[in-house]
Every structure is written in C-alpha cells, then in structure tokens.
C-alpha cells in the first residue's frame, strides 16, 4: 500500500493544476465567507442569523473546487489512457483507488483547515463590527469548534464522493456535472416543492443540506437532522460512491 500511496502522490503533485486548485479552494472559501459576513448585520434587538454558518459560508463555494480536484485526479488518467499503465504497474485496482483517496483526503484536510481557520477568524472580526457581539460564540467554544472541524470533514467527504463518482463514470465533464448537480440541485428543488413533508425528506437526503448541518450552532431543534447525523448522510453518499466506483473499476476492462 505504501508504494501505491507514493506513486499516487508523485502523480498528483506533478500535475500542473493541483497546487492552483488547492490555492483556489482557500481563496474562494475565504473570499465568499468574508463577503457573506460583510453583508449581514445585527441590531441591538438581536437577529436570527447563525454566526458560524455565516463565517463558514464559503464552504458552499469551495466544495466545487474540491470536487473538480478529485474528479481530475482519476478521470484525467482515463482520458489519456494512463490508467492502463497505472494498473499494469500496480494490478491491485482497489489499492490504487484507496491510495488516490488517501492522498486527496490528506490534501483536502490540509487546505480545508487553512480555509476554515482563515474564514472563521475573518468572519468573526467582521461580525463583531456588524453588531453580533452578544450572539457570537468564542472560536474555542464547543459549537464553534464542531462547526469548524465538521466543515473540514465535510470537504474531505466531498472529495471522496467526487472521486467515487469520477471512477464510476470515467469522463471529467460528466463526473463534474453529476457531482455539482447532486450538491446544488437538491437545495434548488427543495425551494420549489410545495409539500412540506417531501421538502423535509429531500433536505434529509441532500448531500449538501444534510452535510452542512454540521455548521449549525443555533436553533438546532429546528433542523430536520442533528449536525452529526447530517454529516453522516454525506458520509453515506461518499461511501456509496466509492463502493460503486471501486466495483466498476474492478469489473471493467478499463
């Protein structure tokens, strides 16, 4: 397994776009989070906003970069035929996929941690200036730590989810469309569904809505799922995608 991980690390770090995509993840996440915090204010009478969600709002944009990185990490090999060379040198197909998952998860956790920390610090400073002082939890408080740590885990699960989808469909454009469609289409559909029970069910199975429940620090009783249960839904999506992708990788003659 060590050889597989070393080989995948060598391939990924030598790709021209890897560094730029990781930089884009941090930059986009922080920029969108700062913009979200800047446009929200709170009066002395209080407000109904969740400061953690606002400070970490950029995760909703940064996840697209994570998805693209994970998709390109394997679909590029399918498009160029390099996957045949990879599997000839390392016949254990599941081990190859597992090595890619390990490397991509590690990179996402590292870059995601930087993005989340910078977003939380910048967002807190802006929200304090916008009147959130009475409602703003400390960065070291339990709910805020859970929101921040959970956001990093959320990005890692998006990586695994995207890798599984890309392994299954093999085409970059198709895989990116499927992943982004599943992430962003559910929330749009929920907004136009007239039946409250159906809308709640869609929320509960939505990878993005359920997964980002981990960021909630206020009004938890109003959520259709608890924060950790919501992240568990995304974990189920990621597991299913990886299992499906792995089985198809084994079954196909590439």
PDB file of N, CA and C in Angstrom, residues 24-94:
ATOM      1  N   UNK A  24      -6.972  27.852  -4.973  1.00  0.00           N
ATOM      2  CA  UNK A  24      -8.309  28.353  -5.289  1.00  0.00           C
ATOM      3  C   UNK A  24      -9.309  27.961  -4.215  1.00  0.00           C
ATOM      4  N   UNK A  25      -9.151  26.765  -3.652  1.00  0.00           N
ATOM      5  CA  UNK A  25     -10.034  26.327  -2.565  1.00  0.00           C
ATOM      6  C   UNK A  25      -9.951  27.290  -1.391  1.00  0.00           C
ATOM      7  N   UNK A  26      -8.747  27.605  -0.975  1.00  0.00           N
ATOM      8  CA  UNK A  26      -8.562  28.506   0.169  1.00  0.00           C
ATOM      9  C   UNK A  26      -9.067  29.900  -0.169  1.00  0.00           C
ATOM     10  N   UNK A  27      -8.653  30.415  -1.320  1.00  0.00           N
ATOM     11  CA  UNK A  27      -9.001  31.789  -1.702  1.00  0.00           C
ATOM     12  C   UNK A  27     -10.505  31.962  -1.868  1.00  0.00           C
ATOM     13  N   UNK A  28     -11.136  31.052  -2.593  1.00  0.00           N
ATOM     14  CA  UNK A  28     -12.579  31.170  -2.844  1.00  0.00           C
ATOM     15  C   UNK A  28     -13.376  31.023  -1.554  1.00  0.00           C
ATOM     16  N   UNK A  29     -13.008  30.064  -0.735  1.00  0.00           N
ATOM     17  CA  UNK A  29     -13.724  29.841   0.522  1.00  0.00           C
ATOM     18  C   UNK A  29     -13.657  31.067   1.419  1.00  0.00           C
ATOM     19  N   UNK A  30     -12.473  31.609   1.583  1.00  0.00           N
ATOM     20  CA  UNK A  30     -12.300  32.774   2.461  1.00  0.00           C
ATOM     21  C   UNK A  30     -12.997  33.989   1.872  1.00  0.00           C
ATOM     22  N   UNK A  31     -12.861  34.201   0.570  1.00  0.00           N
ATOM     23  CA  UNK A  31     -13.473  35.370  -0.068  1.00  0.00           C
ATOM     24  C   UNK A  31     -14.985  35.365   0.068  1.00  0.00           C
ATOM     25  N   UNK A  32     -15.602  34.227  -0.210  1.00  0.00           N
ATOM     26  CA  UNK A  32     -17.065  34.140  -0.111  1.00  0.00           C
ATOM     27  C   UNK A  32     -17.517  34.265   1.341  1.00  0.00           C
ATOM     28  N   UNK A  33     -16.763  33.683   2.263  1.00  0.00           N
ATOM     29  CA  UNK A  33     -17.116  33.796   3.684  1.00  0.00           C
ATOM     30  C   UNK A  33     -17.044  35.247   4.149  1.00  0.00           C
ATOM     31  N   UNK A  34     -15.997  35.941   3.760  1.00  0.00           N
ATOM     32  CA  UNK A  34     -15.841  37.347   4.131  1.00  0.00           C
ATOM     33  C   UNK A  34     -16.967  38.180   3.531  1.00  0.00           C
ATOM     34  N   UNK A  35     -17.309  37.918   2.275  1.00  0.00           N
ATOM     35  CA  UNK A  35     -18.393  38.660   1.624  1.00  0.00           C
ATOM     36  C   UNK A  35     -19.721  38.419   2.334  1.00  0.00           C
ATOM     37  N   UNK A  36     -19.976  37.158   2.731  1.00  0.00           N
ATOM     38  CA  UNK A  36     -21.223  36.839   3.434  1.00  0.00           C
ATOM     39  C   UNK A  36     -21.291  37.561   4.772  1.00  0.00           C
ATOM     40  N   UNK A  37     -20.176  37.577   5.494  1.00  0.00           N
ATOM     41  CA  UNK A  37     -20.153  38.261   6.792  1.00  0.00           C
ATOM     42  C   UNK A  37     -20.320  39.761   6.638  1.00  0.00           C
ATOM     43  N   UNK A  38     -19.788  40.305   5.552  1.00  0.00           N
ATOM     44  CA  UNK A  38     -19.819  41.752   5.357  1.00  0.00           C
ATOM     45  C   UNK A  38     -21.218  42.286   5.070  1.00  0.00           C
ATOM     46  N   UNK A  39     -22.080  41.461   4.495  1.00  0.00           N
ATOM     47  CA  UNK A  39     -23.411  41.952   4.104  1.00  0.00           C
ATOM     48  C   UNK A  39     -24.474  41.686   5.161  1.00  0.00           C
ATOM     49  N   UNK A  40     -24.095  41.074   6.281  1.00  0.00           N
ATOM     50  CA  UNK A  40     -25.066  40.752   7.338  1.00  0.00           C
ATOM     51  C   UNK A  40     -24.779  41.608   8.560  1.00  0.00           C
ATOM     52  N   UNK A  41     -25.810  42.179   9.129  1.00  0.00           N
ATOM     53  CA  UNK A  41     -25.650  42.983  10.347  1.00  0.00           C
ATOM     54  C   UNK A  41     -26.688  42.566  11.376  1.00  0.00           C
ATOM     55  N   UNK A  42     -26.421  42.902  12.620  1.00  0.00           N
ATOM     56  CA  UNK A  42     -27.302  42.519  13.719  1.00  0.00           C
ATOM     57  C   UNK A  42     -27.551  43.742  14.598  1.00  0.00           C
ATOM     58  N   UNK A  43     -28.809  44.001  14.915  1.00  0.00           N
ATOM     59  CA  UNK A  43     -29.148  45.148  15.745  1.00  0.00           C
ATOM     60  C   UNK A  43     -29.080  44.772  17.214  1.00  0.00           C
ATOM     61  N   UNK A  44     -29.261  45.746  18.053  1.00  0.00           N
ATOM     62  CA  UNK A  44     -29.227  45.508  19.500  1.00  0.00           C
ATOM     63  C   UNK A  44     -30.374  44.618  19.954  1.00  0.00           C
ATOM     64  N   UNK A  45     -31.430  44.557  19.159  1.00  0.00           N
ATOM     65  CA  UNK A  45     -32.581  43.718  19.498  1.00  0.00           C
ATOM     66  C   UNK A  45     -32.323  42.250  19.191  1.00  0.00           C
ATOM     67  N   UNK A  46     -31.204  41.978  18.539  1.00  0.00           N
ATOM     68  CA  UNK A  46     -30.861  40.598  18.198  1.00  0.00           C
ATOM     69  C   UNK A  46     -31.189  40.277  16.752  1.00  0.00           C
ATOM     70  N   UNK A  47     -30.762  39.118  16.309  1.00  0.00           N
ATOM     71  CA  UNK A  47     -31.044  38.698  14.938  1.00  0.00           C
ATOM     72  C   UNK A  47     -31.112  37.176  14.900  1.00  0.00           C
ATOM     73  N   UNK A  48     -31.667  36.678  13.828  1.00  0.00           N
ATOM     74  CA  UNK A  48     -31.875  35.240  13.744  1.00  0.00           C
ATOM     75  C   UNK A  48     -30.810  34.500  12.980  1.00  0.00           C
ATOM     76  N   UNK A  49     -29.694  35.138  12.704  1.00  0.00           N
ATOM     77  CA  UNK A  49     -28.638  34.502  11.920  1.00  0.00           C
ATOM     78  C   UNK A  49     -27.750  33.623  12.795  1.00  0.00           C
ATOM     79  N   UNK A  50     -27.235  32.572  12.171  1.00  0.00           N
ATOM     80  CA  UNK A  50     -26.263  31.710  12.835  1.00  0.00           C
ATOM     81  C   UNK A  50     -24.870  32.216  12.450  1.00  0.00           C
ATOM     82  N   UNK A  51     -24.117  32.802  13.381  1.00  0.00           N
ATOM     83  CA  UNK A  51     -22.816  33.383  13.036  1.00  0.00           C
ATOM     84  C   UNK A  51     -21.818  32.368  12.497  1.00  0.00           C
ATOM     85  N   UNK A  52     -21.897  31.125  12.951  1.00  0.00           N
ATOM     86  CA  UNK A  52     -20.975  30.101  12.457  1.00  0.00           C
ATOM     87  C   UNK A  52     -21.241  29.805  10.986  1.00  0.00           C
ATOM     88  N   UNK A  53     -22.493  29.670  10.639  1.00  0.00           N
ATOM     89  CA  UNK A  53     -22.844  29.409   9.243  1.00  0.00           C
ATOM     90  C   UNK A  53     -22.403  30.561   8.344  1.00  0.00           C
ATOM     91  N   UNK A  54     -22.559  31.782   8.832  1.00  0.00           N
ATOM     92  CA  UNK A  54     -22.160  32.944   8.029  1.00  0.00           C
ATOM     93  C   UNK A  54     -20.646  32.956   7.836  1.00  0.00           C
ATOM     94  N   UNK A  55     -19.909  32.752   8.920  1.00  0.00           N
ATOM     95  CA  UNK A  55     -18.448  32.787   8.843  1.00  0.00           C
ATOM     96  C   UNK A  55     -17.892  31.694   7.941  1.00  0.00           C
ATOM     97  N   UNK A  56     -18.606  30.600   7.853  1.00  0.00           N
ATOM     98  CA  UNK A  56     -18.128  29.458   7.063  1.00  0.00           C
ATOM     99  C   UNK A  56     -18.940  29.258   5.788  1.00  0.00           C
ATOM    100  N   UNK A  57     -19.632  30.285   5.362  1.00  0.00           N
ATOM    101  CA  UNK A  57     -20.496  30.194   4.185  1.00  0.00           C
ATOM    102  C   UNK A  57     -19.710  29.838   2.927  1.00  0.00           C
ATOM    103  N   UNK A  58     -18.440  30.236   2.890  1.00  0.00           N
ATOM    104  CA  UNK A  58     -17.623  29.993   1.706  1.00  0.00           C
ATOM    105  C   UNK A  58     -17.401  28.530   1.398  1.00  0.00           C
ATOM    106  N   UNK A  59     -17.658  27.644   2.365  1.00  0.00           N
ATOM    107  CA  UNK A  59     -17.537  26.209   2.126  1.00  0.00           C
ATOM    108  C   UNK A  59     -18.450  25.792   0.976  1.00  0.00           C
ATOM    109  N   UNK A  60     -19.591  26.443   0.844  1.00  0.00           N
ATOM    110  CA  UNK A  60     -20.527  26.091  -0.215  1.00  0.00           C
ATOM    111  C   UNK A  60     -19.949  26.375  -1.597  1.00  0.00           C
ATOM    112  N   UNK A  61     -19.039  27.329  -1.675  1.00  0.00           N
ATOM    113  CA  UNK A  61     -18.366  27.609  -2.947  1.00  0.00           C
ATOM    114  C   UNK A  61     -17.104  26.779  -3.096  1.00  0.00           C
ATOM    115  N   UNK A  62     -16.340  26.666  -2.012  1.00  0.00           N
ATOM    116  CA  UNK A  62     -15.083  25.925  -2.060  1.00  0.00           C
ATOM    117  C   UNK A  62     -15.253  24.458  -2.386  1.00  0.00           C
ATOM    118  N   UNK A  63     -16.407  23.885  -2.049  1.00  0.00           N
ATOM    119  CA  UNK A  63     -16.622  22.467  -2.318  1.00  0.00           C
ATOM    120  C   UNK A  63     -16.574  22.154  -3.812  1.00  0.00           C
ATOM    121  N   UNK A  64     -16.925  23.123  -4.648  1.00  0.00           N
ATOM    122  CA  UNK A  64     -16.869  22.909  -6.094  1.00  0.00           C
ATOM    123  C   UNK A  64     -15.431  22.688  -6.552  1.00  0.00           C
ATOM    124  N   UNK A  65     -14.493  23.430  -5.958  1.00  0.00           N
ATOM    125  CA  UNK A  65     -13.078  23.268  -6.299  1.00  0.00           C
ATOM    126  C   UNK A  65     -12.584  21.899  -5.847  1.00  0.00           C
ATOM    127  N   UNK A  66     -12.998  21.488  -4.664  1.00  0.00           N
ATOM    128  CA  UNK A  66     -12.624  20.176  -4.145  1.00  0.00           C
ATOM    129  C   UNK A  66     -13.134  19.072  -5.078  1.00  0.00           C
ATOM    130  N   UNK A  67     -14.364  19.226  -5.534  1.00  0.00           N
ATOM    131  CA  UNK A  67     -14.948  18.231  -6.432  1.00  0.00           C
ATOM    132  C   UNK A  67     -14.160  18.142  -7.743  1.00  0.00           C
ATOM    133  N   UNK A  68     -13.793  19.289  -8.289  1.00  0.00           N
ATOM    134  CA  UNK A  68     -13.030  19.311  -9.546  1.00  0.00           C
ATOM    135  C   UNK A  68     -11.672  18.647  -9.360  1.00  0.00           C
ATOM    136  N   UNK A  69     -10.997  18.948  -8.249  1.00  0.00           N
ATOM    137  CA  UNK A  69      -9.693  18.345  -7.972  1.00  0.00           C
ATOM    138  C   UNK A  69      -9.800  16.825  -7.913  1.00  0.00           C
ATOM    139  N   UNK A  70     -10.789  16.315  -7.191  1.00  0.00           N
ATOM    140  CA  UNK A  70     -10.949  14.872  -7.036  1.00  0.00           C
ATOM    141  C   UNK A  70     -11.300  14.202  -8.362  1.00  0.00           C
ATOM    142  N   UNK A  71     -12.149  14.839  -9.141  1.00  0.00           N
ATOM    143  CA  UNK A  71     -12.542  14.269 -10.431  1.00  0.00           C
ATOM    144  C   UNK A  71     -11.344  14.183 -11.374  1.00  0.00           C
ATOM    145  N   UNK A  72     -10.597  15.279 -11.468  1.00  0.00           N
ATOM    146  CA  UNK A  72      -9.462  15.317 -12.392  1.00  0.00           C
ATOM    147  C   UNK A  72      -8.354  14.347 -11.983  1.00  0.00           C
ATOM    148  N   UNK A  73      -8.279  14.028 -10.694  1.00  0.00           N
ATOM    149  CA  UNK A  73      -7.219  13.140 -10.212  1.00  0.00           C
ATOM    150  C   UNK A  73      -7.307  11.751 -10.820  1.00  0.00           C
ATOM    151  N   UNK A  74      -8.499  11.327 -11.222  1.00  0.00           N
ATOM    152  CA  UNK A  74      -8.624   9.998 -11.820  1.00  0.00           C
ATOM    153  C   UNK A  74      -9.175  10.038 -13.241  1.00  0.00           C
ATOM    154  N   UNK A  75     -10.083  10.946 -13.537  1.00  0.00           N
ATOM    155  CA  UNK A  75     -10.663  10.960 -14.885  1.00  0.00           C
ATOM    156  C   UNK A  75      -9.626  11.363 -15.935  1.00  0.00           C
ATOM    157  N   UNK A  76      -8.644  12.155 -15.520  1.00  0.00           N
ATOM    158  CA  UNK A  76      -7.576  12.513 -16.450  1.00  0.00           C
ATOM    159  C   UNK A  76      -6.812  11.289 -16.925  1.00  0.00           C
ATOM    160  N   UNK A  77      -6.632  10.311 -16.030  1.00  0.00           N
ATOM    161  CA  UNK A  77      -5.949   9.078 -16.413  1.00  0.00           C
ATOM    162  C   UNK A  77      -6.785   8.243 -17.372  1.00  0.00           C
ATOM    163  N   UNK A  78      -8.095   8.284 -17.205  1.00  0.00           N
ATOM    164  CA  UNK A  78      -8.963   7.562 -18.134  1.00  0.00           C
ATOM    165  C   UNK A  78      -8.918   8.202 -19.518  1.00  0.00           C
ATOM    166  N   UNK A  79      -8.950   9.533 -19.569  1.00  0.00           N
ATOM    167  CA  UNK A  79      -8.992  10.226 -20.858  1.00  0.00           C
ATOM    168  C   UNK A  79      -7.697  10.069 -21.652  1.00  0.00           C
ATOM    169  N   UNK A  80      -6.574   9.993 -20.954  1.00  0.00           N
ATOM    170  CA  UNK A  80      -5.284   9.864 -21.639  1.00  0.00           C
ATOM    171  C   UNK A  80      -4.863   8.415 -21.833  1.00  0.00           C
ATOM    172  N   UNK A  81      -5.548   7.481 -21.191  1.00  0.00           N
ATOM    173  CA  UNK A  81      -5.162   6.080 -21.262  1.00  0.00           C
ATOM    174  C   UNK A  81      -4.077   5.716 -20.267  1.00  0.00           C
ATOM    175  N   UNK A  82      -3.651   6.696 -19.448  1.00  0.00           N
ATOM    176  CA  UNK A  82      -2.612   6.459 -18.453  1.00  0.00           C
ATOM    177  C   UNK A  82      -3.048   5.435 -17.411  1.00  0.00           C
ATOM    178  N   UNK A  83      -4.353   5.267 -17.244  1.00  0.00           N
ATOM    179  CA  UNK A  83      -4.859   4.345 -16.247  1.00  0.00           C
ATOM    180  C   UNK A  83      -4.415   2.914 -16.548  1.00  0.00           C
ATOM    181  N   UNK A  84      -4.237   2.586 -17.838  1.00  0.00           N
ATOM    182  CA  UNK A  84      -3.774   1.248 -18.202  1.00  0.00           C
ATOM    183  C   UNK A  84      -2.351   1.017 -17.703  1.00  0.00           C
ATOM    184  N   UNK A  85      -1.516   2.047 -17.845  1.00  0.00           N
ATOM    185  CA  UNK A  85      -0.137   1.940 -17.355  1.00  0.00           C
ATOM    186  C   UNK A  85      -0.116   1.810 -15.840  1.00  0.00           C
ATOM    187  N   UNK A  86      -0.952   2.602 -15.184  1.00  0.00           N
ATOM    188  CA  UNK A  86      -1.034   2.554 -13.721  1.00  0.00           C
ATOM    189  C   UNK A  86      -1.419   1.166 -13.239  1.00  0.00           C
ATOM    190  N   UNK A  87      -2.455   0.593 -13.854  1.00  0.00           N
ATOM    191  CA  UNK A  87      -2.948  -0.709 -13.411  1.00  0.00           C
ATOM    192  C   UNK A  87      -2.027  -1.849 -13.837  1.00  0.00           C
ATOM    193  N   UNK A  88      -1.258  -1.628 -14.890  1.00  0.00           N
ATOM    194  CA  UNK A  88      -0.275  -2.639 -15.280  1.00  0.00           C
ATOM    195  C   UNK A  88       0.873  -2.691 -14.270  1.00  0.00           C
ATOM    196  N   UNK A  89       1.253  -1.511 -13.782  1.00  0.00           N
ATOM    197  CA  UNK A  89       2.337  -1.443 -12.803  1.00  0.00           C
ATOM    198  C   UNK A  89       1.868  -1.844 -11.409  1.00  0.00           C
ATOM    199  N   UNK A  90       0.611  -1.536 -11.109  1.00  0.00           N
ATOM    200  CA  UNK A  90       0.046  -1.854  -9.794  1.00  0.00           C
ATOM    201  C   UNK A  90      -1.311  -2.519 -10.000  1.00  0.00           C
ATOM    202  N   UNK A  91      -1.337  -3.836 -10.189  1.00  0.00           N
ATOM    203  CA  UNK A  91      -2.572  -4.538 -10.560  1.00  0.00           C
ATOM    204  C   UNK A  91      -3.701  -4.449  -9.533  1.00  0.00           C
ATOM    205  N   UNK A  92      -3.392  -4.156  -8.308  1.00  0.00           N
ATOM    206  CA  UNK A  92      -4.444  -4.071  -7.290  1.00  0.00           C
ATOM    207  C   UNK A  92      -5.299  -2.830  -7.492  1.00  0.00           C
ATOM    208  N   UNK A  93      -6.402  -2.982  -8.182  1.00  0.00           N
ATOM    209  CA  UNK A  93      -7.220  -1.819  -8.572  1.00  0.00           C
ATOM    210  C   UNK A  93      -7.820  -1.105  -7.361  1.00  0.00           C
ATOM    211  N   UNK A  94      -8.294  -1.861  -6.404  1.00  0.00           N
ATOM    212  CA  UNK A  94      -8.868  -1.238  -5.209  1.00  0.00           C
ATOM    213  C   UNK A  94      -7.782  -0.510  -4.423  1.00  0.00           C
TER     214      UNK A  94
END
